[in-house]
XYZ file of N, CA and C in Angstrom:
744
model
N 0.835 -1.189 0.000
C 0.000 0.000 0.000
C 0.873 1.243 0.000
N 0.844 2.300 -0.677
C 1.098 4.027 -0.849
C 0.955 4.429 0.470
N 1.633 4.860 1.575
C 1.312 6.038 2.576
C 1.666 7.322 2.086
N 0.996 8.214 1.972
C 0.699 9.840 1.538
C 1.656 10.317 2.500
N 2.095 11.515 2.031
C 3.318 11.906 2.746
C 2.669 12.430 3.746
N 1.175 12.947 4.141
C 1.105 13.424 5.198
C 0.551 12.355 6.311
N 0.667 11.124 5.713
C 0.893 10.259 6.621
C 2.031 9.539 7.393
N 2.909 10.011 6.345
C 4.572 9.333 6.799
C 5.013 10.306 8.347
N 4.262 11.602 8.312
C 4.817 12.323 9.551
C 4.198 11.292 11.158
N 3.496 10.908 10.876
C 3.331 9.629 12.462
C 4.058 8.562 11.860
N 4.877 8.596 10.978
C 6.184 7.347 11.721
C 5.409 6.317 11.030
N 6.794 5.227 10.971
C 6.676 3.588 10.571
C 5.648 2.650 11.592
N 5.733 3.062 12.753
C 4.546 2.203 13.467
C 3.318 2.438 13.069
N 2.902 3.632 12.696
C 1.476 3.995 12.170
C 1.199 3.199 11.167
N 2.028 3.576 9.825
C 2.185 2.735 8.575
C 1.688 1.273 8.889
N 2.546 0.580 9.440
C 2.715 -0.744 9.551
C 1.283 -1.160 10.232
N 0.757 -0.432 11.607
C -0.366 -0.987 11.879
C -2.056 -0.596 10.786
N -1.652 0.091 9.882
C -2.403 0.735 8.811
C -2.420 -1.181 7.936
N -1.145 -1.669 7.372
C -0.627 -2.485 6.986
C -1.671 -3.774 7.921
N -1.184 -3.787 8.576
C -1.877 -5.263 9.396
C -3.178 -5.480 9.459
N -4.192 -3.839 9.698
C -5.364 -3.883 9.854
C -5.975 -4.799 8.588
N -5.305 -4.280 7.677
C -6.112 -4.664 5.984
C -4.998 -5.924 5.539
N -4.529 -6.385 6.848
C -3.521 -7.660 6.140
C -4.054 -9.060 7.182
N -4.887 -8.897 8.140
C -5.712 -9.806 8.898
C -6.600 -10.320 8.326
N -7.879 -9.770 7.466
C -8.590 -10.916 6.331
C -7.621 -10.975 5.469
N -6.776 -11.072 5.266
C -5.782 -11.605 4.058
C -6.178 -13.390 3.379
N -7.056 -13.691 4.242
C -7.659 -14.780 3.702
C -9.530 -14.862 4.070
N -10.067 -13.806 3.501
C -11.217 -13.642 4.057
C -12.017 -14.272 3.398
N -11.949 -14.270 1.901
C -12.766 -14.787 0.363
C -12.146 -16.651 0.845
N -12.373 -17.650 1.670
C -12.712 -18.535 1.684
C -13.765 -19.534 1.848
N -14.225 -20.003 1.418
C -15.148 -20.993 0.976
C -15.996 -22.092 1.002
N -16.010 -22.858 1.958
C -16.386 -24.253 1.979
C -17.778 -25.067 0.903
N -17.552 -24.984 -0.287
C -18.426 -24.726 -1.159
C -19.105 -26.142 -1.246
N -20.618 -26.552 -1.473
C -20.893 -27.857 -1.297
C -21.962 -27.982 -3.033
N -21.290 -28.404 -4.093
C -21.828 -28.325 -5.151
C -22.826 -29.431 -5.439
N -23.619 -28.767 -6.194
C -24.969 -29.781 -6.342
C -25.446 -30.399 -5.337
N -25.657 -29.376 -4.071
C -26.993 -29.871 -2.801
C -28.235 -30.422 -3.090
N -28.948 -30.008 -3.896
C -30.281 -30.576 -4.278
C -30.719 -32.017 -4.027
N -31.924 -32.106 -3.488
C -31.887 -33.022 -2.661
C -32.537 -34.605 -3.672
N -32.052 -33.678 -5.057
C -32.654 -34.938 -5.766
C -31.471 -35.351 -5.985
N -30.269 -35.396 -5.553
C -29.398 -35.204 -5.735
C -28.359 -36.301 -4.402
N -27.740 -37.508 -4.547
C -27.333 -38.441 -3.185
C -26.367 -37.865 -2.667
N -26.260 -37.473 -1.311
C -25.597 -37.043 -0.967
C -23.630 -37.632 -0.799
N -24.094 -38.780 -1.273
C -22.493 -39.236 -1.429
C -21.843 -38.628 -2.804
N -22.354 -38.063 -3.565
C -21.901 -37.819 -4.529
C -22.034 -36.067 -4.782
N -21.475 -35.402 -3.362
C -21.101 -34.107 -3.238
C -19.929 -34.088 -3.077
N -19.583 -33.099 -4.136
C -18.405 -32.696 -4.075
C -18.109 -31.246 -3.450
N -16.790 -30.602 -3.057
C -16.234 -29.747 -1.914
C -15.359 -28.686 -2.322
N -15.738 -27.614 -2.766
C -14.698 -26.722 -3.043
C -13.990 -25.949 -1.948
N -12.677 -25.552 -1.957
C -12.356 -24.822 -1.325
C -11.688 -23.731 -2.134
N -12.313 -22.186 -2.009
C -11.763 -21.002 -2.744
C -10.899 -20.355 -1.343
N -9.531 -19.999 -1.454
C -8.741 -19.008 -0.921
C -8.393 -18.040 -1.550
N -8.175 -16.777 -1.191
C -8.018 -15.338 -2.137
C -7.068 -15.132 -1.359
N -5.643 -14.794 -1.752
C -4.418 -14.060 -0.839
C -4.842 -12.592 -0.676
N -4.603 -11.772 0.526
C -4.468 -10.184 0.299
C -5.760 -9.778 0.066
N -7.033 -10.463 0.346
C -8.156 -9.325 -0.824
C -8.626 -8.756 0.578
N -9.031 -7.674 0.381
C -9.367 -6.506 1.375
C -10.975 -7.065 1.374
N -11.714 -6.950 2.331
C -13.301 -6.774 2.369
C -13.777 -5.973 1.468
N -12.884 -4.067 2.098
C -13.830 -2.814 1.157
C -13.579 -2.969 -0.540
N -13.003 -4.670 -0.545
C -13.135 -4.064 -2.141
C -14.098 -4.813 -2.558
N -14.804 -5.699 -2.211
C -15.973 -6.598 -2.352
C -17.027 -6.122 -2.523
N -18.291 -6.023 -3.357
C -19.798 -5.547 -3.423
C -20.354 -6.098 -2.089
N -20.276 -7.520 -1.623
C -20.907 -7.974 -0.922
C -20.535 -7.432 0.451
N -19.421 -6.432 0.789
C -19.183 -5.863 1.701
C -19.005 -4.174 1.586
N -19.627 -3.642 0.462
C -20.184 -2.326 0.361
C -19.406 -1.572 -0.713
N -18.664 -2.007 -0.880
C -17.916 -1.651 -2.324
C -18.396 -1.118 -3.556
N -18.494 -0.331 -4.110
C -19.567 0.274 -5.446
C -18.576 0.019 -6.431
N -17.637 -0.249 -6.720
C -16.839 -0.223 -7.791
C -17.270 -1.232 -8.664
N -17.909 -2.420 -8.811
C -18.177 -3.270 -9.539
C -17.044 -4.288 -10.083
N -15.890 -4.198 -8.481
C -14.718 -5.426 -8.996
C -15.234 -6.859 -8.302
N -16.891 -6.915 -7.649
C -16.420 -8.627 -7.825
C -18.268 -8.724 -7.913
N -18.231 -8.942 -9.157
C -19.636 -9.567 -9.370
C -20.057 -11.069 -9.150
N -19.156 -11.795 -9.494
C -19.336 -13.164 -9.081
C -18.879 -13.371 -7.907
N -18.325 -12.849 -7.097
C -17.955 -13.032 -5.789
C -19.318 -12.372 -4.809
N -20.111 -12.040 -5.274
C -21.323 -11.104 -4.935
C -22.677 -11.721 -5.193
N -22.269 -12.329 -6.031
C -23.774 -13.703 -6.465
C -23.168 -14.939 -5.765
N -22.147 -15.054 -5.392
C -22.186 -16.258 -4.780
C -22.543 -16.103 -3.396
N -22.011 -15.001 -3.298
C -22.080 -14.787 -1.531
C -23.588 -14.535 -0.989
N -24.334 -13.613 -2.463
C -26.251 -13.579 -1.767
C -26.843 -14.656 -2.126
N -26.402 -15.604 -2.785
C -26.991 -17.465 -2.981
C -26.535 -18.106 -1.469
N -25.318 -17.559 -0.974
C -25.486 -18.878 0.560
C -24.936 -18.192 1.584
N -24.108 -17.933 2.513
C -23.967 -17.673 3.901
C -23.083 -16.621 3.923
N -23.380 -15.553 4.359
C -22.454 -14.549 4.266
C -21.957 -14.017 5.665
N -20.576 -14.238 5.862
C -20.319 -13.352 7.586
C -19.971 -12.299 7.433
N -20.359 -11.148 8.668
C -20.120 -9.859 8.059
C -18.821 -10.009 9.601
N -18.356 -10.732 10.099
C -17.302 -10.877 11.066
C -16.339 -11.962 10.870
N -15.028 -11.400 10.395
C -14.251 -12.884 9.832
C -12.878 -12.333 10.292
N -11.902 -13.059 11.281
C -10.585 -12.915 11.406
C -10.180 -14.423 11.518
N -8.624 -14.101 11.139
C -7.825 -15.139 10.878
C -6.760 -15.048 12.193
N -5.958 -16.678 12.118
C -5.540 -16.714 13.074
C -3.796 -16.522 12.857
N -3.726 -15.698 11.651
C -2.537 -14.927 12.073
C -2.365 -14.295 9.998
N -1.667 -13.038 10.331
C -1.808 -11.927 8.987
C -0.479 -12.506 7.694
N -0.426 -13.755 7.396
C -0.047 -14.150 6.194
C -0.248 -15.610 6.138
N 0.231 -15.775 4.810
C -0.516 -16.712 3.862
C -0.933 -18.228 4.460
N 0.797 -18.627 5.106
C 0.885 -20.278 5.341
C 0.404 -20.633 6.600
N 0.931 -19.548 7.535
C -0.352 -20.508 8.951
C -1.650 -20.179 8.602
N -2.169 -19.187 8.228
C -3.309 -19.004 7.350
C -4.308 -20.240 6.594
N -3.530 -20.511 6.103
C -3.743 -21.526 5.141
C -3.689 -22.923 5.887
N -2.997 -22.888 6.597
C -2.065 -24.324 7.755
C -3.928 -24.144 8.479
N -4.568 -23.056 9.143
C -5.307 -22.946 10.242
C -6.147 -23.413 9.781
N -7.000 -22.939 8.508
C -7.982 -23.404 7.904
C -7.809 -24.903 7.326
N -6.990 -25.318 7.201
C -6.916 -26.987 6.215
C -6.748 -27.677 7.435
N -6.659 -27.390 9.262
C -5.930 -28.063 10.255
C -7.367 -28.003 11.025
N -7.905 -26.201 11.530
C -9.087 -26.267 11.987
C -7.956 -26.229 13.548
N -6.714 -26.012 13.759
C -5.878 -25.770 14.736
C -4.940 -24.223 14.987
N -4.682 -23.575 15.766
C -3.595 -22.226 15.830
C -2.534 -22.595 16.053
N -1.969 -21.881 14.792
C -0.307 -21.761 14.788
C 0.499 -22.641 15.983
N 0.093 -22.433 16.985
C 0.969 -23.165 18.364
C 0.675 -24.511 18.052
N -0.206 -24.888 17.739
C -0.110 -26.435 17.063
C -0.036 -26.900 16.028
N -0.403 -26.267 14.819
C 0.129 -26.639 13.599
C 1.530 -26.316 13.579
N 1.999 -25.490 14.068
C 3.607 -25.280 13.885
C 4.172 -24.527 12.896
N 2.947 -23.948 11.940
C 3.347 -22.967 10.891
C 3.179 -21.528 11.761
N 4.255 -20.973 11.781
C 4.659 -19.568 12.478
C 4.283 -18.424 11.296
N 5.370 -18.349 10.426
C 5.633 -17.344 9.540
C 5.519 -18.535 8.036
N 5.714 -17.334 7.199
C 5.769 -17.597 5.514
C 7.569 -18.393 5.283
N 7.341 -18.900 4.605
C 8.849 -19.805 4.462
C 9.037 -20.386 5.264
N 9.280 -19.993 6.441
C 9.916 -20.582 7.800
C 9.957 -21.773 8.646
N 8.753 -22.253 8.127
C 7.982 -23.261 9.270
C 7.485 -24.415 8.253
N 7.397 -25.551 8.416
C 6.381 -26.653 7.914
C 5.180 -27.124 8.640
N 4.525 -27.294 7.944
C 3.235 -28.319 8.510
C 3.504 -29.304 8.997
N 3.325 -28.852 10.504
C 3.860 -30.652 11.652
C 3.043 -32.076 10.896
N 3.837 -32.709 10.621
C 3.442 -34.707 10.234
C 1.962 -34.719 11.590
N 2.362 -34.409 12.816
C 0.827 -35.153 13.525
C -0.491 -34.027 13.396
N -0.160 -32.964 12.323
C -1.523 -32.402 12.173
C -2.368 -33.126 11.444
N -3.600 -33.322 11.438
C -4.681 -34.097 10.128
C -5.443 -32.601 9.775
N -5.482 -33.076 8.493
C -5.877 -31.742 7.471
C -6.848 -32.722 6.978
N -7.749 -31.120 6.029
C -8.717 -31.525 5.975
C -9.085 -32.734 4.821
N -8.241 -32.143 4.022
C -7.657 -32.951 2.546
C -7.587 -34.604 3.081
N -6.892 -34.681 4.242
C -6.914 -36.050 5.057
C -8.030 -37.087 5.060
N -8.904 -36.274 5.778
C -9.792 -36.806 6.330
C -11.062 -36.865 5.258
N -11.403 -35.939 4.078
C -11.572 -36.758 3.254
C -11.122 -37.388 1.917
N -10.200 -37.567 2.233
C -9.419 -39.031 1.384
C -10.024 -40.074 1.783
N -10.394 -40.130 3.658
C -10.390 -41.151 3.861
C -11.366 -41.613 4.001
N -12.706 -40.634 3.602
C -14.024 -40.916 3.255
C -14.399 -40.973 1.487
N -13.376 -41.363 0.614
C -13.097 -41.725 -0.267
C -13.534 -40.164 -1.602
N -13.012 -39.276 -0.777
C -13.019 -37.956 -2.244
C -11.927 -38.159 -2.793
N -11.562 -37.858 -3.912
C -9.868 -37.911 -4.584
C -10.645 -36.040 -3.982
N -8.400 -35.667 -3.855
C -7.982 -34.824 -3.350
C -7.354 -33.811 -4.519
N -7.571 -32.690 -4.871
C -6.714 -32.041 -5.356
C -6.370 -30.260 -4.997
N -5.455 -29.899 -5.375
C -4.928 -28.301 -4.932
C -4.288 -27.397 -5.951
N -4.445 -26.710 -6.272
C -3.838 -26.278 -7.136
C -3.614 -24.368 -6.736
N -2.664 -23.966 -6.555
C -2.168 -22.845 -5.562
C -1.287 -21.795 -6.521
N -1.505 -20.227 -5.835
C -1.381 -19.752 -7.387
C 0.170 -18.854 -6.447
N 0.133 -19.571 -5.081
C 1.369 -18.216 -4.515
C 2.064 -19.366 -3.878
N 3.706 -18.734 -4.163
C 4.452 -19.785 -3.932
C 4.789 -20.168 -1.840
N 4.310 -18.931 -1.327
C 3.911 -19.273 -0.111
C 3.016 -20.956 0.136
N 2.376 -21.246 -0.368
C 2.389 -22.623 -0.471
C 2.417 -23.415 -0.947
N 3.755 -23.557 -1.417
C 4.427 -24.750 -1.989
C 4.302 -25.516 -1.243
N 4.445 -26.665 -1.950
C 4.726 -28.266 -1.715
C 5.358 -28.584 -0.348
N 7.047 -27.633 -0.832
C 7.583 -27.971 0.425
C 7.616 -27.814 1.688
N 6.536 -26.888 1.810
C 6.474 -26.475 3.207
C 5.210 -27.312 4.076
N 4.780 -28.787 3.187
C 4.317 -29.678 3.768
C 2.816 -29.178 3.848
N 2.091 -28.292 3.204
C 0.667 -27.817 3.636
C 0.117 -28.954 2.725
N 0.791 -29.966 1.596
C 0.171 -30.621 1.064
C -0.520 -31.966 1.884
N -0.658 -31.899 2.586
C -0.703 -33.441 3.545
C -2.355 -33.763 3.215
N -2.285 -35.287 2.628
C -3.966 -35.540 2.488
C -4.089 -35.414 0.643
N -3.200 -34.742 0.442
C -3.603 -34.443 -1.699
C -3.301 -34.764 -2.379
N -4.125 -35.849 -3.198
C -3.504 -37.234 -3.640
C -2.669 -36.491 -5.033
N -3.312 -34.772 -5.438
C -2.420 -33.974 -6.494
C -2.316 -32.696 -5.215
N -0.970 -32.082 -5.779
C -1.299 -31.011 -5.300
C 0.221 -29.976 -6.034
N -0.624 -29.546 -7.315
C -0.358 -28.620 -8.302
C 0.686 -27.418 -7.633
N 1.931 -27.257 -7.213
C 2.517 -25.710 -7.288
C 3.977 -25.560 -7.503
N 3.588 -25.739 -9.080
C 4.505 -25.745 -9.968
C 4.356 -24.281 -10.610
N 5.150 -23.452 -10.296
C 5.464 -21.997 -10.895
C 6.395 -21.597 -11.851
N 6.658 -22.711 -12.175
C 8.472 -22.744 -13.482
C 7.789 -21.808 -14.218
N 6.284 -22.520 -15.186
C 5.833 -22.014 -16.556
C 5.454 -20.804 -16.255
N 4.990 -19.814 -15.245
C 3.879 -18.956 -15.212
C 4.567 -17.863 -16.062
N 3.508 -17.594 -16.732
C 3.904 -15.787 -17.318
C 4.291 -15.090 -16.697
N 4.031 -14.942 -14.888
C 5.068 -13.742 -13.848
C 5.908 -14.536 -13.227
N 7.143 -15.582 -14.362
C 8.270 -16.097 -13.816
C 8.885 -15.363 -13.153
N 9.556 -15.534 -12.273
C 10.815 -14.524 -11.579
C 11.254 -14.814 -10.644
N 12.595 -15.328 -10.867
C 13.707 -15.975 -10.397
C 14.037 -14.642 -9.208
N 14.110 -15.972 -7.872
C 14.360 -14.995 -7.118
C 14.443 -15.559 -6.013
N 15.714 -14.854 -4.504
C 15.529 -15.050 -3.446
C 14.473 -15.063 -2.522
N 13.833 -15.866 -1.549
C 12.650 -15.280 -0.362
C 12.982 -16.134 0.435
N 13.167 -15.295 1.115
C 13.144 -16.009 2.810
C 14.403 -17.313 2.829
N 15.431 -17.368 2.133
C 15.986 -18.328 2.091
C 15.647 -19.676 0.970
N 14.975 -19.018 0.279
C 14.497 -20.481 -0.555
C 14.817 -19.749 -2.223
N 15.593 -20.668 -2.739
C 15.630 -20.041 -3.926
C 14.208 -20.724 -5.112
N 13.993 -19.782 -5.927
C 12.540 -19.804 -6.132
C 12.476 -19.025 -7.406
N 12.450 -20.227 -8.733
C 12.007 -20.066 -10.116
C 10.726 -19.264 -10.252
N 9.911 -19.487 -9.987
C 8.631 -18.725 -9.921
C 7.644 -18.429 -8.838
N 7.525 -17.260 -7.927
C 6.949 -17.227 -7.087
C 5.232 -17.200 -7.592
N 4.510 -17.066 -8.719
C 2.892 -17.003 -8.576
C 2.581 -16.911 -10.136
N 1.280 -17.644 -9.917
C 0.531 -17.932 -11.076
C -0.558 -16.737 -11.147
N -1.131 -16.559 -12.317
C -2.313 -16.280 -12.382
C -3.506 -17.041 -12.289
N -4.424 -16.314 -11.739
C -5.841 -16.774 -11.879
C -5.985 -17.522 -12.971
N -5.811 -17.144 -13.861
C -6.519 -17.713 -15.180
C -5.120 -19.059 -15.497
N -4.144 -19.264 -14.880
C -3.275 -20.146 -15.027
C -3.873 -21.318 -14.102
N -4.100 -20.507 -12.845
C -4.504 -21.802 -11.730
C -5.912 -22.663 -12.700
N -6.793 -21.681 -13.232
C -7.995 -22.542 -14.090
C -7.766 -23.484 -14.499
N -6.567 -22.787 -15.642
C -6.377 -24.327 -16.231
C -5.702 -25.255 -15.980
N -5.090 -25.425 -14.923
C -4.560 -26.690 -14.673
C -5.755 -27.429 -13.809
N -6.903 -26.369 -13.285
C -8.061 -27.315 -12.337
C -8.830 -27.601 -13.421
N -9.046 -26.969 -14.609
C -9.963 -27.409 -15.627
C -9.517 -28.710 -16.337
N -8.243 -28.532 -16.410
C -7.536 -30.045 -16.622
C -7.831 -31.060 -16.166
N -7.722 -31.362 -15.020
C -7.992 -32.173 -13.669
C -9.775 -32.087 -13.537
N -9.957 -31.270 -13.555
C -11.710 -31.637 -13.580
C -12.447 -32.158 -14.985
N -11.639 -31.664 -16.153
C -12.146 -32.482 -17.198
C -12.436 -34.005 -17.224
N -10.867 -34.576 -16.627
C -10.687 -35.804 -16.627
C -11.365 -36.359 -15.237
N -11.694 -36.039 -14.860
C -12.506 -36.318 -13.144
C -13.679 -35.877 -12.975
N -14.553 -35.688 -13.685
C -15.567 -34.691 -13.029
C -16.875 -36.040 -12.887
N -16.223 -36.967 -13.381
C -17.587 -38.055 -12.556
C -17.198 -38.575 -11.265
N -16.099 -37.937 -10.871
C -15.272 -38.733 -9.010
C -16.096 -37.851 -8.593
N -16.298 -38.297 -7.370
C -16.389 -37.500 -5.827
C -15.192 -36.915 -5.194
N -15.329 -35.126 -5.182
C -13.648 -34.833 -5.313
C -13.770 -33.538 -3.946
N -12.465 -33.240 -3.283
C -12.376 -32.583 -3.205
C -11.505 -30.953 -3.470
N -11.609 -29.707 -3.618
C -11.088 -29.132 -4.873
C -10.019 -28.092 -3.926
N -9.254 -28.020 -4.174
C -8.520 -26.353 -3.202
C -8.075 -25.605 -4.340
N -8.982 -24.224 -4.148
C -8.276 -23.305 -5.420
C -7.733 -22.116 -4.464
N -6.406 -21.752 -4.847
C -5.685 -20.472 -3.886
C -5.146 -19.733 -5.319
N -6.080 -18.160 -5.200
C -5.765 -17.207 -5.567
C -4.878 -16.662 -5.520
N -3.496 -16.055 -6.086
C -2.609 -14.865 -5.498
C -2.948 -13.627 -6.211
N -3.809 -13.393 -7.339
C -3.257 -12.322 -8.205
C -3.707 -10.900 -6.907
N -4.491 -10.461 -5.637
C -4.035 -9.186 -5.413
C -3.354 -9.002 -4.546
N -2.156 -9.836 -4.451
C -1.047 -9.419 -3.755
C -0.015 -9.119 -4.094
N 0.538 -8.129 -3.378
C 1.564 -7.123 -4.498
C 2.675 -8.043 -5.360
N 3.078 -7.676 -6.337
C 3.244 -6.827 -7.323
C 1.921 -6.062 -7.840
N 0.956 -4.969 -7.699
C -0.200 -4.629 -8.650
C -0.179 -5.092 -10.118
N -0.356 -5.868 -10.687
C 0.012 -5.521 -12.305
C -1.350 -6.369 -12.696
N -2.222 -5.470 -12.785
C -3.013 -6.620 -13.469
C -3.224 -6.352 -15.188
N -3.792 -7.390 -15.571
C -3.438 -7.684 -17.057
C -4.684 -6.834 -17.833
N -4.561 -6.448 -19.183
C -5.528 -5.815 -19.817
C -7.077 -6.674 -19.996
N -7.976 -6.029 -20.048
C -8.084 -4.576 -19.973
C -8.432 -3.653 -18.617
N -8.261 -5.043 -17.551
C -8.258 -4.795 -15.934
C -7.547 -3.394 -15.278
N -6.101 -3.532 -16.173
C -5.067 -2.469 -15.778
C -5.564 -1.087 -16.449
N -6.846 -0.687 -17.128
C -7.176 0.563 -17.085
C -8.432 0.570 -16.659
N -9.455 -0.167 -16.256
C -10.502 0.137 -15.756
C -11.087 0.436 -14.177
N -9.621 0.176 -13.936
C -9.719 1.019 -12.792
C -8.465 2.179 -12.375
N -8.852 3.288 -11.173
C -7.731 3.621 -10.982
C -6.496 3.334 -10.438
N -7.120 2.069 -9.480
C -6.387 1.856 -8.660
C -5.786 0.047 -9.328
N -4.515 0.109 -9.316
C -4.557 -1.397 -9.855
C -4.480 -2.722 -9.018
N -4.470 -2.529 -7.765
C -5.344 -3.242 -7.024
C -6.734 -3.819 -7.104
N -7.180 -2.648 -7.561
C -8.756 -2.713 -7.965
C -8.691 -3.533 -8.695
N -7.914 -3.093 -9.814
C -7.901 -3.784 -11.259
C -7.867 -5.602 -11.209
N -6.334 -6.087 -9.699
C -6.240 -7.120 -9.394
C -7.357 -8.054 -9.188
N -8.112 -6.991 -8.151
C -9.289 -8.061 -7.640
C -10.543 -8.143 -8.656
N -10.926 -7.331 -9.210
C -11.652 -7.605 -11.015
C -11.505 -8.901 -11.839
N -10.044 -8.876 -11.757
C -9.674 -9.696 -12.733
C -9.673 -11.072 -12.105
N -9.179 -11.641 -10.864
C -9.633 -12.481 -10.132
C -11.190 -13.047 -10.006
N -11.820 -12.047 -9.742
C -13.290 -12.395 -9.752
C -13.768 -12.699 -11.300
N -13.375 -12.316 -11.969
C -13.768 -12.848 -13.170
C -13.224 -14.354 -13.504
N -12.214 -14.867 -12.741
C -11.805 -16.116 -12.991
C -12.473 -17.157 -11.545
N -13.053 -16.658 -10.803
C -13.599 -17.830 -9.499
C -15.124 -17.479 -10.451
N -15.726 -16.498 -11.348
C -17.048 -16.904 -12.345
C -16.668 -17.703 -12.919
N -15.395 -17.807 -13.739
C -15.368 -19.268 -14.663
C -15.229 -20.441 -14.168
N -14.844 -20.662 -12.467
C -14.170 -21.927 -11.947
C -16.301 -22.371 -11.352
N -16.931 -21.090 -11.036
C -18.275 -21.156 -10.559
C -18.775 -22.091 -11.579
């Protein structure tokens, strides 16, 4: 985020807690999606989405008062089923984040602290786990290299997609100690590798993990996103929502 210079005069602590406020839903747009409920419909043969969004702010959402018109499908999904207007996480980035929700445990027991740093303890059961073992095939497919493979959040996924070599925002680069061909996919990249996988599967009983990165910084979103708004943040989360309508 930009601090305005007449904000820089209260200092880096101001900044930073400015930073955290709007970096606590950093996983707010999640999901527990239960497709084809209908009750003509057997219930063994529901399948389970899970949508994660890295970074997306509430005020940029319609369904949380937003007028800009960056998430229309995120806005029909949310007035079709359960909407909380109170959502915090149990800590402001991606992997215990991610660790809390797939564990249903806090950081002190999953063992994911920080981003890079930490793995997913072997005696956590995730959710991916548990149904494997009620016979869903498992898959993930993750668009920020915060959860990679190696940091063990895969536990339970009989696939679990986060391979960043190919992406169009390759970029070779240090983080946190891990050297790292491609830190993040696009939206419309993560599709198709789940459209892949759901082509060939879509008569299993499955369960699905889709993780968003595109509005977390770098801003750059792609045309014609990057002029329709002013802000290219904005632009980010537009363009995202237009790709969880195509995964809808």
């Amino acid at each position: 985020m930009n601090i305005k210079n007449a904000d820089k005069a209260k200092g880096r602590r101001g900044g930073k807690m400015f930073r955290l406020q709007y970096a606590l839903p950093a996983l707010l747009f999640s999901m527990l999606w239960m497709i084809s409920c209908s009750p003509s419909r057997p219930a063994a043969q529901e399948n389970v989405v899970l949508i994660i969004v890295d970074t997306l702010r509430p005020d940029r959402l319609g369904c949380y008062g937003c007028p800009l018109g960056t998430s229309p499908n995120i806005d029909t999904l949310s007035a079709e089923g359960v909407h909380f207007s109170q959502v915090a996480t149990s800590a402001p980035v991606t992997s215990p984040s991610v660790s809390a929700i797939l564990t249903s445990t806090y950081p002190v027991f999953h063992n994911v602290r920080y981003n890079g740093r930490f793995f997913l303890s072997d005696s956590s059961t995730t959710l991916a786990e548990v149904l494997r073992q009620h016979g869903y095939a498992t898959r993930a497919f993750v668009g920020g290299f915060p959860l990679d493979a190696r940091f063990k959040i895969n536990q339970g996924f009989d696939v679990y997609d986060s391979d960043f070599s190919t992406s169009v925002k390759k970029k070779e680069r240090n983080w946190i100690g891990h050297e790292v061909e491609g830190f993040e996919r696009t939206a419309a990249e993560v599709n198709e590798r789940a459209f892949q996988w759901l082509n060939a599967h879509k008569d299993r009983k499955f369960f699905l993990l889709i993780h968003y990165f595109d509005p977390h910084w770098p801003y750059e979103p792609p045309a014609p996103y990057d002029q329709r708004f002013e802000s290219p943040y904005n632009g980010e989360v537009a363009y995202m929502d237009e790709h969880v309508g195509r995964l809808l």
